[in-house]
mmCIF file with all atom_site columns, C-alpha atoms in Angstrom:
data_model
loop_
_atom_site.group_PDB
_atom_site.id
_atom_site.type_symbol
_atom_site.label_atom_id
_atom_site.label_alt_id
_atom_site.label_comp_id
_atom_site.label_asym_id
_atom_site.label_entity_id
_atom_site.label_seq_id
_atom_site.pdbx_PDB_ins_code
_atom_site.Cartn_x
_atom_site.Cartn_y
_atom_site.Cartn_z
_atom_site.occupancy
_atom_site.B_iso_or_equiv
_atom_site.pdbx_formal_charge
_atom_site.auth_seq_id
_atom_site.auth_comp_id
_atom_site.auth_asym_id
_atom_site.auth_atom_id
_atom_site.pdbx_PDB_model_num
ATOM 1   C CA . LYS Z 1 1   ? -207.199 -80.733  -103.839 1.00 85.00 ? 1   LYS Z CA 1
ATOM 2   C CA . GLN Z 1 2   ? -205.199 -77.688  -102.785 1.00 91.00 ? 2   GLN Z CA 1
ATOM 3   C CA . GLU Z 1 3   ? -201.906 -77.147  -104.566 1.00 93.00 ? 3   GLU Z CA 1
ATOM 4   C CA . VAL Z 1 4   ? -199.336 -74.564  -103.571 1.00 96.00 ? 4   VAL Z CA 1
ATOM 5   C CA . THR Z 1 5   ? -196.700 -73.405  -106.024 1.00 96.00 ? 5   THR Z CA 1
ATOM 6   C CA . GLN Z 1 6   ? -193.576 -71.381  -105.376 1.00 96.00 ? 6   GLN Z CA 1
ATOM 7   C CA . ILE Z 1 7   ? -191.513 -70.196  -108.309 1.00 93.00 ? 7   ILE Z CA 1
ATOM 8   C CA . PRO Z 1 8   ? -188.586 -69.949  -108.769 1.00 93.00 ? 8   PRO Z CA 1
ATOM 9   C CA . ALA Z 1 9   ? -187.146 -72.800  -106.729 1.00 94.00 ? 9   ALA Z CA 1
ATOM 10  C CA . ALA Z 1 10  ? -183.980 -70.840  -106.026 1.00 95.00 ? 10  ALA Z CA 1
ATOM 11  C CA . LEU Z 1 11  ? -182.933 -67.220  -105.998 1.00 96.00 ? 11  LEU Z CA 1
ATOM 12  C CA . SER Z 1 12  ? -179.584 -65.502  -105.519 1.00 97.00 ? 12  SER Z CA 1
ATOM 13  C CA . VAL Z 1 13  ? -179.325 -61.777  -104.836 1.00 97.00 ? 13  VAL Z CA 1
ATOM 14  C CA . PRO Z 1 14  ? -176.638 -59.350  -103.646 1.00 97.00 ? 14  PRO Z CA 1
ATOM 15  C CA . GLU Z 1 15  ? -176.798 -58.039  -100.117 1.00 97.00 ? 15  GLU Z CA 1
ATOM 16  C CA . GLY Z 1 16  ? -178.991 -54.985  -99.658  1.00 97.00 ? 16  GLY Z CA 1
ATOM 17  C CA . GLU Z 1 17  ? -181.425 -55.794  -102.424 1.00 97.00 ? 17  GLU Z CA 1
ATOM 18  C CA . ASN Z 1 18  ? -185.167 -55.713  -101.826 1.00 97.00 ? 18  ASN Z CA 1
ATOM 19  C CA . LEU Z 1 19  ? -186.851 -58.874  -103.060 1.00 96.00 ? 19  LEU Z CA 1
ATOM 20  C CA . VAL Z 1 20  ? -190.218 -60.508  -103.499 1.00 97.00 ? 20  VAL Z CA 1
ATOM 21  C CA . LEU Z 1 21  ? -190.986 -64.192  -103.099 1.00 97.00 ? 21  LEU Z CA 1
ATOM 22  C CA . ASN Z 1 22  ? -194.141 -65.451  -104.757 1.00 97.00 ? 22  ASN Z CA 1
ATOM 23  C CA . CYS Z 1 23  ? -196.640 -68.105  -103.747 1.00 98.00 ? 23  CYS Z CA 1
ATOM 24  C CA . SER Z 1 24  ? -199.795 -69.222  -105.544 1.00 98.00 ? 24  SER Z CA 1
ATOM 25  C CA . PHE Z 1 25  ? -202.534 -71.611  -104.504 1.00 97.00 ? 25  PHE Z CA 1
ATOM 26  C CA . THR Z 1 26  ? -205.364 -73.231  -106.405 1.00 95.00 ? 26  THR Z CA 1
ATOM 27  C CA . ASP Z 1 27  ? -208.249 -73.216  -103.932 1.00 92.00 ? 27  ASP Z CA 1
ATOM 28  C CA . SER Z 1 28  ? -209.113 -69.792  -102.564 1.00 91.00 ? 28  SER Z CA 1
ATOM 29  C CA . ALA Z 1 29  ? -211.235 -71.226  -99.732  1.00 89.00 ? 29  ALA Z CA 1
ATOM 30  C CA . ILE Z 1 30  ? -208.464 -70.944  -97.171  1.00 91.00 ? 30  ILE Z CA 1
ATOM 31  C CA . TYR Z 1 31  ? -208.462 -70.165  -93.474  1.00 90.00 ? 31  TYR Z CA 1
ATOM 32  C CA . ASN Z 1 32  ? -205.059 -68.547  -93.448  1.00 91.00 ? 32  ASN Z CA 1
ATOM 33  C CA . LEU Z 1 33  ? -201.715 -68.468  -95.175  1.00 94.00 ? 33  LEU Z CA 1
ATOM 34  C CA . GLN Z 1 34  ? -198.375 -68.705  -93.450  1.00 93.00 ? 34  GLN Z CA 1
ATOM 35  C CA . TRP Z 1 35  ? -194.783 -68.062  -94.463  1.00 96.00 ? 35  TRP Z CA 1
ATOM 36  C CA . PHE Z 1 36  ? -192.038 -70.121  -92.840  1.00 94.00 ? 36  PHE Z CA 1
ATOM 37  C CA . ARG Z 1 37  ? -188.290 -70.085  -92.884  1.00 94.00 ? 37  ARG Z CA 1
ATOM 38  C CA . GLN Z 1 38  ? -186.301 -73.313  -92.879  1.00 92.00 ? 38  GLN Z CA 1
ATOM 39  C CA . ASP Z 1 39  ? -182.546 -73.475  -92.424  1.00 91.00 ? 39  ASP Z CA 1
ATOM 40  C CA . PRO Z 1 40  ? -180.734 -76.575  -93.771  1.00 86.00 ? 40  PRO Z CA 1
ATOM 41  C CA . GLY Z 1 41  ? -181.539 -79.664  -91.714  1.00 81.00 ? 41  GLY Z CA 1
ATOM 42  C CA . LYS Z 1 42  ? -183.702 -77.694  -89.324  1.00 85.00 ? 42  LYS Z CA 1
ATOM 43  C CA . GLY Z 1 43  ? -187.358 -77.338  -88.493  1.00 85.00 ? 43  GLY Z CA 1
ATOM 44  C CA . LEU Z 1 44  ? -189.683 -74.514  -89.426  1.00 89.00 ? 44  LEU Z CA 1
ATOM 45  C CA . THR Z 1 45  ? -189.725 -71.003  -88.058  1.00 88.00 ? 45  THR Z CA 1
ATOM 46  C CA . SER Z 1 46  ? -192.989 -69.159  -88.559  1.00 89.00 ? 46  SER Z CA 1
ATOM 47  C CA . LEU Z 1 47  ? -192.418 -65.704  -90.071  1.00 93.00 ? 47  LEU Z CA 1
ATOM 48  C CA . LEU Z 1 48  ? -195.827 -64.277  -90.813  1.00 94.00 ? 48  LEU Z CA 1
ATOM 49  C CA . LEU Z 1 49  ? -199.400 -65.525  -90.708  1.00 92.00 ? 49  LEU Z CA 1
ATOM 50  C CA . ILE Z 1 50  ? -202.182 -63.843  -92.655  1.00 94.00 ? 50  ILE Z CA 1
ATOM 51  C CA . GLN Z 1 51  ? -205.794 -64.664  -91.886  1.00 91.00 ? 51  GLN Z CA 1
ATOM 52  C CA . SER Z 1 52  ? -208.112 -65.044  -94.874  1.00 92.00 ? 52  SER Z CA 1
ATOM 53  C CA . SER Z 1 53  ? -209.812 -61.744  -93.993  1.00 92.00 ? 53  SER Z CA 1
ATOM 54  C CA . GLN Z 1 54  ? -206.529 -59.821  -93.954  1.00 94.00 ? 54  GLN Z CA 1
ATOM 55  C CA . ARG Z 1 55  ? -204.566 -58.330  -96.830  1.00 95.00 ? 55  ARG Z CA 1
ATOM 56  C CA . GLU Z 1 56  ? -201.096 -58.123  -95.310  1.00 96.00 ? 56  GLU Z CA 1
ATOM 57  C CA . GLN Z 1 57  ? -198.912 -58.575  -92.268  1.00 95.00 ? 57  GLN Z CA 1
ATOM 58  C CA . THR Z 1 58  ? -195.612 -56.950  -91.379  1.00 96.00 ? 58  THR Z CA 1
ATOM 59  C CA . SER Z 1 59  ? -192.774 -57.926  -89.095  1.00 95.00 ? 59  SER Z CA 1
ATOM 60  C CA . GLY Z 1 60  ? -189.569 -55.942  -89.212  1.00 97.00 ? 60  GLY Z CA 1
ATOM 61  C CA . ARG Z 1 61  ? -188.106 -56.131  -92.717  1.00 97.00 ? 61  ARG Z CA 1
ATOM 62  C CA . LEU Z 1 62  ? -190.718 -58.652  -93.808  1.00 97.00 ? 62  LEU Z CA 1
ATOM 63  C CA . ASN Z 1 63  ? -194.086 -57.918  -95.337  1.00 98.00 ? 63  ASN Z CA 1
ATOM 64  C CA . ALA Z 1 64  ? -196.505 -60.569  -96.552  1.00 97.00 ? 64  ALA Z CA 1
ATOM 65  C CA . SER Z 1 65  ? -199.535 -59.856  -98.673  1.00 97.00 ? 65  SER Z CA 1
ATOM 66  C CA . LEU Z 1 66  ? -202.520 -62.011  -99.538  1.00 97.00 ? 66  LEU Z CA 1
ATOM 67  C CA . ASP Z 1 67  ? -204.886 -61.794  -102.491 1.00 96.00 ? 67  ASP Z CA 1
ATOM 68  C CA . LYS Z 1 68  ? -207.250 -64.642  -101.787 1.00 93.00 ? 68  LYS Z CA 1
ATOM 69  C CA . SER Z 1 69  ? -209.416 -64.153  -104.831 1.00 93.00 ? 69  SER Z CA 1
ATOM 70  C CA . SER Z 1 70  ? -206.500 -64.569  -107.196 1.00 95.00 ? 70  SER Z CA 1
ATOM 71  C CA . GLY Z 1 71  ? -204.828 -67.247  -105.099 1.00 96.00 ? 71  GLY Z CA 1
ATOM 72  C CA . ARG Z 1 72  ? -201.595 -65.355  -104.534 1.00 97.00 ? 72  ARG Z CA 1
ATOM 73  C CA . SER Z 1 73  ? -199.343 -64.256  -101.749 1.00 98.00 ? 73  SER Z CA 1
ATOM 74  C CA . THR Z 1 74  ? -196.017 -62.449  -101.738 1.00 98.00 ? 74  THR Z CA 1
ATOM 75  C CA . LEU Z 1 75  ? -193.305 -62.176  -99.132  1.00 98.00 ? 75  LEU Z CA 1
ATOM 76  C CA . TYR Z 1 76  ? -191.351 -58.956  -99.404  1.00 98.00 ? 76  TYR Z CA 1
ATOM 77  C CA . ILE Z 1 77  ? -187.913 -58.807  -97.811  1.00 98.00 ? 77  ILE Z CA 1
ATOM 78  C CA . ALA Z 1 78  ? -186.399 -55.364  -97.489  1.00 98.00 ? 78  ALA Z CA 1
ATOM 79  C CA . ALA Z 1 79  ? -182.664 -54.699  -97.457  1.00 97.00 ? 79  ALA Z CA 1
ATOM 80  C CA . SER Z 1 80  ? -181.689 -58.356  -97.646  1.00 97.00 ? 80  SER Z CA 1
ATOM 81  C CA . GLN Z 1 81  ? -178.792 -59.652  -95.551  1.00 97.00 ? 81  GLN Z CA 1
ATOM 82  C CA . PRO Z 1 82  ? -176.633 -62.796  -95.783  1.00 97.00 ? 82  PRO Z CA 1
ATOM 83  C CA . GLY Z 1 83  ? -178.395 -64.050  -92.659  1.00 97.00 ? 83  GLY Z CA 1
ATOM 84  C CA . ASP Z 1 84  ? -181.625 -64.136  -94.652  1.00 97.00 ? 84  ASP Z CA 1
ATOM 85  C CA . SER Z 1 85  ? -180.229 -67.038  -96.686  1.00 97.00 ? 85  SER Z CA 1
ATOM 86  C CA . ALA Z 1 86  ? -182.595 -69.962  -96.120  1.00 97.00 ? 86  ALA Z CA 1
ATOM 87  C CA . THR Z 1 87  ? -185.526 -71.753  -97.705  1.00 95.00 ? 87  THR Z CA 1
ATOM 88  C CA . TYR Z 1 88  ? -188.829 -69.910  -97.502  1.00 97.00 ? 88  TYR Z CA 1
ATOM 89  C CA . LEU Z 1 89  ? -191.965 -72.017  -97.462  1.00 96.00 ? 89  LEU Z CA 1
ATOM 90  C CA . CYS Z 1 90  ? -195.506 -70.881  -98.091  1.00 97.00 ? 90  CYS Z CA 1
ATOM 91  C CA . ALA Z 1 91  ? -198.363 -72.905  -96.607  1.00 95.00 ? 91  ALA Z CA 1
ATOM 92  C CA . VAL Z 1 92  ? -202.128 -72.536  -96.734  1.00 95.00 ? 92  VAL Z CA 1
ATOM 93  C CA . ARG Z 1 93  ? -204.486 -73.834  -94.114  1.00 91.00 ? 93  ARG Z CA 1
ATOM 94  C CA . GLU Z 1 94  ? -207.959 -75.076  -94.847  1.00 85.00 ? 94  GLU Z CA 1
ATOM 95  C CA . ALA Z 1 95  ? -210.857 -74.118  -92.637  1.00 78.00 ? 95  ALA Z CA 1
ATOM 96  C CA . GLY Z 1 96  ? -211.967 -76.583  -89.994  1.00 71.00 ? 96  GLY Z CA 1
ATOM 97  C CA . ALA Z 1 97  ? -211.014 -77.822  -86.566  1.00 59.00 ? 97  ALA Z CA 1
ATOM 98  C CA . ASN Z 1 98  ? -208.459 -80.356  -87.825  1.00 62.00 ? 98  ASN Z CA 1
ATOM 99  C CA . SER Z 1 99  ? -207.419 -78.346  -90.796  1.00 75.00 ? 99  SER Z CA 1
ATOM 100 C CA . LYS Z 1 100 ? -204.121 -79.235  -92.315  1.00 80.00 ? 100 LYS Z CA 1
ATOM 101 C CA . LEU Z 1 101 ? -201.436 -77.163  -93.968  1.00 88.00 ? 101 LEU Z CA 1
ATOM 102 C CA . THR Z 1 102 ? -200.537 -77.630  -97.596  1.00 92.00 ? 102 THR Z CA 1
ATOM 103 C CA . PHE Z 1 103 ? -196.989 -76.535  -98.298  1.00 94.00 ? 103 PHE Z CA 1
ATOM 104 C CA . GLY Z 1 104 ? -195.232 -75.295  -101.376 1.00 95.00 ? 104 GLY Z CA 1
ATOM 105 C CA . LYS Z 1 105 ? -191.802 -76.680  -102.230 1.00 93.00 ? 105 LYS Z CA 1
ATOM 106 C CA . GLY Z 1 106 ? -190.128 -73.556  -101.032 1.00 95.00 ? 106 GLY Z CA 1
ATOM 107 C CA . ILE Z 1 107 ? -187.759 -70.991  -102.487 1.00 96.00 ? 107 ILE Z CA 1
ATOM 108 C CA . THR Z 1 108 ? -184.104 -71.318  -101.527 1.00 96.00 ? 108 THR Z CA 1
ATOM 109 C CA . LEU Z 1 109 ? -182.710 -67.827  -101.122 1.00 97.00 ? 109 LEU Z CA 1
ATOM 110 C CA . SER Z 1 110 ? -179.033 -67.017  -101.154 1.00 97.00 ? 110 SER Z CA 1
ATOM 111 C CA . VAL Z 1 111 ? -177.967 -63.482  -100.264 1.00 97.00 ? 111 VAL Z CA 1
ATOM 112 C CA . ARG Z 1 112 ? -174.396 -62.779  -101.407 1.00 96.00 ? 112 ARG Z CA 1
ATOM 113 C CA . PRO Z 1 113 ? -172.227 -60.496  -99.242  1.00 95.00 ? 113 PRO Z CA 1
ATOM 114 C CA . GLY U 2 1   ? -194.753 -70.191  -75.091  1.00 65.00 ? 1   GLY U CA 1
ATOM 115 C CA . ALA U 2 2   ? -196.066 -72.923  -77.404  1.00 75.00 ? 2   ALA U CA 1
ATOM 116 C CA . VAL U 2 3   ? -192.900 -74.978  -77.685  1.00 88.00 ? 3   VAL U CA 1
ATOM 117 C CA . VAL U 2 4   ? -192.869 -78.325  -79.470  1.00 92.00 ? 4   VAL U CA 1
ATOM 118 C CA . SER U 2 5   ? -189.946 -80.626  -78.775  1.00 93.00 ? 5   SER U CA 1
ATOM 119 C CA . GLN U 2 6   ? -189.041 -83.439  -81.133  1.00 95.00 ? 6   GLN U CA 1
ATOM 120 C CA . HIS U 2 7   ? -186.648 -86.247  -80.231  1.00 96.00 ? 7   HIS U CA 1
ATOM 121 C CA . PRO U 2 8   ? -184.288 -87.485  -81.458  1.00 96.00 ? 8   PRO U CA 1
ATOM 122 C CA . SER U 2 9   ? -183.030 -84.799  -83.814  1.00 94.00 ? 9   SER U CA 1
ATOM 123 C CA . TRP U 2 10  ? -181.264 -87.424  -85.884  1.00 95.00 ? 10  TRP U CA 1
ATOM 124 C CA . VAL U 2 11  ? -181.097 -91.199  -85.939  1.00 97.00 ? 11  VAL U CA 1
ATOM 125 C CA . ILE U 2 12  ? -179.306 -93.833  -87.987  1.00 97.00 ? 12  ILE U CA 1
ATOM 126 C CA . CYS U 2 13  ? -180.687 -97.349  -88.026  1.00 95.00 ? 13  CYS U CA 1
ATOM 127 C CA . LYS U 2 14  ? -180.181 -100.578 -89.908  1.00 96.00 ? 14  LYS U CA 1
ATOM 128 C CA . SER U 2 15  ? -182.638 -101.792 -92.489  1.00 97.00 ? 15  SER U CA 1
ATOM 129 C CA . GLY U 2 16  ? -185.353 -103.944 -90.917  1.00 96.00 ? 16  GLY U CA 1
ATOM 130 C CA . THR U 2 17  ? -185.302 -102.301 -87.511  1.00 97.00 ? 17  THR U CA 1
ATOM 131 C CA . SER U 2 18  ? -187.924 -99.976  -86.035  1.00 97.00 ? 18  SER U CA 1
ATOM 132 C CA . VAL U 2 19  ? -187.422 -96.397  -84.954  1.00 97.00 ? 19  VAL U CA 1
ATOM 133 C CA . LYS U 2 20  ? -189.583 -94.300  -82.641  1.00 97.00 ? 20  LYS U CA 1
ATOM 134 C CA . ILE U 2 21  ? -189.773 -90.504  -82.864  1.00 97.00 ? 21  ILE U CA 1
ATOM 135 C CA . GLU U 2 22  ? -191.325 -88.443  -80.095  1.00 97.00 ? 22  GLU U CA 1
ATOM 136 C CA . CYS U 2 23  ? -193.160 -85.156  -80.363  1.00 96.00 ? 23  CYS U CA 1
ATOM 137 C CA . ARG U 2 24  ? -193.957 -83.287  -77.159  1.00 95.00 ? 24  ARG U CA 1
ATOM 138 C CA . SER U 2 25  ? -195.814 -80.069  -76.517  1.00 93.00 ? 25  SER U CA 1
ATOM 139 C CA . LEU U 2 26  ? -193.906 -78.601  -73.593  1.00 92.00 ? 26  LEU U CA 1
ATOM 140 C CA . ASP U 2 27  ? -196.150 -75.810  -72.399  1.00 89.00 ? 27  ASP U CA 1
ATOM 141 C CA . PHE U 2 28  ? -199.588 -76.483  -73.825  1.00 90.00 ? 28  PHE U CA 1
ATOM 142 C CA . GLN U 2 29  ? -202.010 -79.305  -74.321  1.00 90.00 ? 29  GLN U CA 1
ATOM 143 C CA . ALA U 2 30  ? -202.046 -80.472  -77.913  1.00 88.00 ? 30  ALA U CA 1
ATOM 144 C CA . THR U 2 31  ? -205.427 -81.772  -78.938  1.00 88.00 ? 31  THR U CA 1
ATOM 145 C CA . THR U 2 32  ? -204.187 -82.467  -82.440  1.00 89.00 ? 32  THR U CA 1
ATOM 146 C CA . MET U 2 33  ? -200.765 -83.359  -83.766  1.00 92.00 ? 33  MET U CA 1
ATOM 147 C CA . PHE U 2 34  ? -199.639 -83.699  -87.354  1.00 93.00 ? 34  PHE U CA 1
ATOM 148 C CA . TRP U 2 35  ? -196.750 -85.683  -88.799  1.00 96.00 ? 35  TRP U CA 1
ATOM 149 C CA . TYR U 2 36  ? -194.984 -84.555  -91.972  1.00 95.00 ? 36  TYR U CA 1
ATOM 150 C CA . ARG U 2 37  ? -192.229 -86.030  -94.105  1.00 96.00 ? 37  ARG U CA 1
ATOM 151 C CA . GLN U 2 38  ? -189.836 -84.005  -96.206  1.00 92.00 ? 38  GLN U CA 1
ATOM 152 C CA . PHE U 2 39  ? -187.536 -85.419  -98.876  1.00 89.00 ? 39  PHE U CA 1
ATOM 153 C CA . PRO U 2 40  ? -184.536 -83.365  -100.058 1.00 83.00 ? 40  PRO U CA 1
ATOM 154 C CA . LYS U 2 41  ? -185.541 -80.301  -102.024 1.00 79.00 ? 41  LYS U CA 1
ATOM 155 C CA . GLN U 2 42  ? -189.188 -81.262  -101.664 1.00 84.00 ? 42  GLN U CA 1
ATOM 156 C CA . SER U 2 43  ? -192.065 -79.808  -99.727  1.00 87.00 ? 43  SER U CA 1
ATOM 157 C CA . LEU U 2 44  ? -193.419 -81.080  -96.454  1.00 91.00 ? 44  LEU U CA 1
ATOM 158 C CA . MET U 2 45  ? -195.974 -83.781  -97.112  1.00 92.00 ? 45  MET U CA 1
ATOM 159 C CA . LEU U 2 46  ? -198.595 -84.514  -94.483  1.00 93.00 ? 46  LEU U CA 1
ATOM 160 C CA . MET U 2 47  ? -198.512 -88.152  -93.416  1.00 95.00 ? 47  MET U CA 1
ATOM 161 C CA . ALA U 2 48  ? -201.198 -88.280  -90.758  1.00 94.00 ? 48  ALA U CA 1
ATOM 162 C CA . THR U 2 49  ? -203.314 -86.329  -88.309  1.00 92.00 ? 49  THR U CA 1
ATOM 163 C CA . SER U 2 50  ? -203.726 -87.597  -84.778  1.00 90.00 ? 50  SER U CA 1
ATOM 164 C CA . ASN U 2 51  ? -206.164 -86.539  -82.111  1.00 87.00 ? 51  ASN U CA 1
ATOM 165 C CA . GLU U 2 52  ? -205.532 -87.380  -78.498  1.00 84.00 ? 52  GLU U CA 1
ATOM 166 C CA . GLY U 2 53  ? -207.134 -90.651  -77.535  1.00 82.00 ? 53  GLY U CA 1
ATOM 167 C CA . SER U 2 54  ? -208.240 -91.713  -80.999  1.00 84.00 ? 54  SER U CA 1
ATOM 168 C CA . LYS U 2 55  ? -206.771 -93.420  -84.030  1.00 87.00 ? 55  LYS U CA 1
ATOM 169 C CA . ALA U 2 56  ? -204.738 -91.367  -86.439  1.00 91.00 ? 56  ALA U CA 1
ATOM 170 C CA . THR U 2 57  ? -206.083 -90.391  -89.836  1.00 92.00 ? 57  THR U CA 1
ATOM 171 C CA . TYR U 2 58  ? -203.583 -91.211  -92.562  1.00 95.00 ? 58  TYR U CA 1
ATOM 172 C CA . GLU U 2 59  ? -203.188 -89.431  -95.873  1.00 93.00 ? 59  GLU U CA 1
ATOM 173 C CA . GLN U 2 60  ? -203.629 -91.358  -99.072  1.00 92.00 ? 60  GLN U CA 1
ATOM 174 C CA . GLY U 2 61  ? -200.607 -93.470  -99.901  1.00 93.00 ? 61  GLY U CA 1
ATOM 175 C CA . VAL U 2 62  ? -199.228 -93.577  -96.350  1.00 95.00 ? 62  VAL U CA 1
ATOM 176 C CA . GLU U 2 63  ? -199.087 -97.102  -94.931  1.00 94.00 ? 63  GLU U CA 1
ATOM 177 C CA . LYS U 2 64  ? -200.630 -97.068  -91.486  1.00 93.00 ? 64  LYS U CA 1
ATOM 178 C CA . ASP U 2 65  ? -199.087 -100.422 -90.565  1.00 94.00 ? 65  ASP U CA 1
ATOM 179 C CA . LYS U 2 66  ? -195.646 -99.123  -91.376  1.00 96.00 ? 66  LYS U CA 1
ATOM 180 C CA . PHE U 2 67  ? -195.927 -95.701  -89.771  1.00 97.00 ? 67  PHE U CA 1
ATOM 181 C CA . LEU U 2 68  ? -197.517 -96.284  -86.378  1.00 96.00 ? 68  LEU U CA 1
ATOM 182 C CA . ILE U 2 69  ? -198.787 -93.158  -84.665  1.00 94.00 ? 69  ILE U CA 1
ATOM 183 C CA . ASN U 2 70  ? -199.772 -92.994  -81.039  1.00 90.00 ? 70  ASN U CA 1
ATOM 184 C CA . HIS U 2 71  ? -201.248 -89.936  -79.339  1.00 89.00 ? 71  HIS U CA 1
ATOM 185 C CA . ALA U 2 72  ? -201.978 -91.282  -75.902  1.00 81.00 ? 72  ALA U CA 1
ATOM 186 C CA . SER U 2 73  ? -201.734 -88.003  -73.997  1.00 89.00 ? 73  SER U CA 1
ATOM 187 C CA . LEU U 2 74  ? -202.310 -84.312  -74.614  1.00 90.00 ? 74  LEU U CA 1
ATOM 188 C CA . THR U 2 75  ? -198.583 -83.630  -74.629  1.00 92.00 ? 75  THR U CA 1
ATOM 189 C CA . LEU U 2 76  ? -197.063 -86.570  -76.469  1.00 93.00 ? 76  LEU U CA 1
ATOM 190 C CA . SER U 2 77  ? -197.387 -88.189  -79.852  1.00 94.00 ? 77  SER U CA 1
ATOM 191 C CA . THR U 2 78  ? -195.047 -90.828  -81.237  1.00 95.00 ? 78  THR U CA 1
ATOM 192 C CA . LEU U 2 79  ? -194.302 -91.977  -84.754  1.00 97.00 ? 79  LEU U CA 1
ATOM 193 C CA . THR U 2 80  ? -192.793 -95.437  -85.108  1.00 97.00 ? 80  THR U CA 1
ATOM 194 C CA . VAL U 2 81  ? -191.278 -96.396  -88.444  1.00 97.00 ? 81  VAL U CA 1
ATOM 195 C CA . THR U 2 82  ? -191.507 -100.185 -88.483  1.00 96.00 ? 82  THR U CA 1
ATOM 196 C CA . SER U 2 83  ? -189.189 -102.411 -90.485  1.00 96.00 ? 83  SER U CA 1
ATOM 197 C CA . ALA U 2 84  ? -187.402 -99.382  -91.853  1.00 96.00 ? 84  ALA U CA 1
ATOM 198 C CA . HIS U 2 85  ? -185.892 -99.450  -95.323  1.00 96.00 ? 85  HIS U CA 1
ATOM 199 C CA . PRO U 2 86  ? -183.467 -97.056  -97.012  1.00 95.00 ? 86  PRO U CA 1
ATOM 200 C CA . GLU U 2 87  ? -186.338 -95.409  -98.893  1.00 95.00 ? 87  GLU U CA 1
ATOM 201 C CA . ASP U 2 88  ? -187.778 -94.348  -95.518  1.00 96.00 ? 88  ASP U CA 1
ATOM 202 C CA . SER U 2 89  ? -184.754 -92.123  -95.012  1.00 96.00 ? 89  SER U CA 1
ATOM 203 C CA . SER U 2 90  ? -186.183 -88.639  -94.753  1.00 95.00 ? 90  SER U CA 1
ATOM 204 C CA . PHE U 2 91  ? -186.756 -85.639  -92.513  1.00 95.00 ? 91  PHE U CA 1
ATOM 205 C CA . TYR U 2 92  ? -189.789 -86.102  -90.271  1.00 97.00 ? 92  TYR U CA 1
ATOM 206 C CA . ILE U 2 93  ? -191.431 -83.070  -88.636  1.00 95.00 ? 93  ILE U CA 1
ATOM 207 C CA . CYS U 2 94  ? -194.326 -82.897  -86.221  1.00 95.00 ? 94  CYS U CA 1
ATOM 208 C CA . SER U 2 95  ? -196.633 -80.031  -85.447  1.00 93.00 ? 95  SER U CA 1
ATOM 209 C CA . ALA U 2 96  ? -199.131 -79.567  -82.659  1.00 91.00 ? 96  ALA U CA 1
ATOM 210 C CA . LYS U 2 97  ? -202.039 -77.330  -81.809  1.00 86.00 ? 97  LYS U CA 1
ATOM 211 C CA . ARG U 2 98  ? -204.619 -76.755  -79.157  1.00 85.00 ? 98  ARG U CA 1
ATOM 212 C CA . GLY U 2 99  ? -208.265 -77.277  -80.033  1.00 76.00 ? 99  GLY U CA 1
ATOM 213 C CA . GLY U 2 100 ? -210.247 -75.511  -82.706  1.00 73.00 ? 100 GLY U CA 1
ATOM 214 C CA . ASP U 2 101 ? -208.531 -73.169  -85.150  1.00 71.00 ? 101 ASP U CA 1
ATOM 215 C CA . SER U 2 102 ? -205.550 -72.386  -82.926  1.00 77.00 ? 102 SER U CA 1
ATOM 216 C CA . PRO U 2 103 ? -202.108 -71.862  -84.501  1.00 79.00 ? 103 PRO U CA 1
ATOM 217 C CA . LEU U 2 104 ? -199.824 -74.742  -85.404  1.00 84.00 ? 104 LEU U CA 1
ATOM 218 C CA . HIS U 2 105 ? -196.432 -75.078  -83.740  1.00 88.00 ? 105 HIS U CA 1
ATOM 219 C CA . PHE U 2 106 ? -193.632 -77.134  -85.260  1.00 90.00 ? 106 PHE U CA 1
ATOM 220 C CA . GLY U 2 107 ? -190.903 -79.314  -83.833  1.00 92.00 ? 107 GLY U CA 1
ATOM 221 C CA . ASN U 2 108 ? -187.330 -79.077  -85.097  1.00 91.00 ? 108 ASN U CA 1
ATOM 222 C CA . GLY U 2 109 ? -187.577 -82.298  -87.055  1.00 94.00 ? 109 GLY U CA 1
ATOM 223 C CA . THR U 2 110 ? -185.855 -85.680  -87.011  1.00 96.00 ? 110 THR U CA 1
ATOM 224 C CA . ARG U 2 111 ? -183.392 -86.751  -89.691  1.00 95.00 ? 111 ARG U CA 1
ATOM 225 C CA . LEU U 2 112 ? -183.773 -90.511  -90.211  1.00 96.00 ? 112 LEU U CA 1
ATOM 226 C CA . THR U 2 113 ? -181.127 -92.414  -92.144  1.00 96.00 ? 113 THR U CA 1
ATOM 227 C CA . VAL U 2 114 ? -181.678 -96.106  -92.792  1.00 96.00 ? 114 VAL U CA 1
ATOM 228 C CA . THR U 2 115 ? -178.576 -98.025  -93.855  1.00 96.00 ? 115 THR U CA 1
#
């Protein structure tokens, strides 16, 4: 059974700092890995999706990396801003037509002005 | 494109009543829809997977008679929480995808409070 772990559960940083959010998973036989953002009481916004054959994806100030063999992914946020404050969820997708996502518990990020 | 609409966004109901939540794919045909539940400070937990026109597949520990899922068309799936109790209070989120290994698209969630 796939398990996804995100540590720490919460993180507080000053504005402008570069930061790394970590995600680990137990079963390396994944189809892809996805990072989401969730604001309080809201749904999910997809940030980056990395296919199992890829090593990283970039979008603006965000960069996600994937090391499938070691079961790890990182989300790098450059020059953090207060608007980046949210919960960041990592999810892995199994292979298969009806493949499901297994989510981590998320990391709640607070960027202080 | 690929918008998933979930309704209502929040609902309060009395214990013992039933509540229906809708999940619609607005601009694509969703062969498969997934229903998740999220408790405060917890991860999203998959409840069930539904394919259009067939019975939903429930995850272990999810009562299929309590959480009724209908996926009668390629653009609509519904989750009905029957005889709701306070412990059913949670955030319910749906996701939808086209066939095969296409990307998943999420609704904005429904906050259910049972009093």
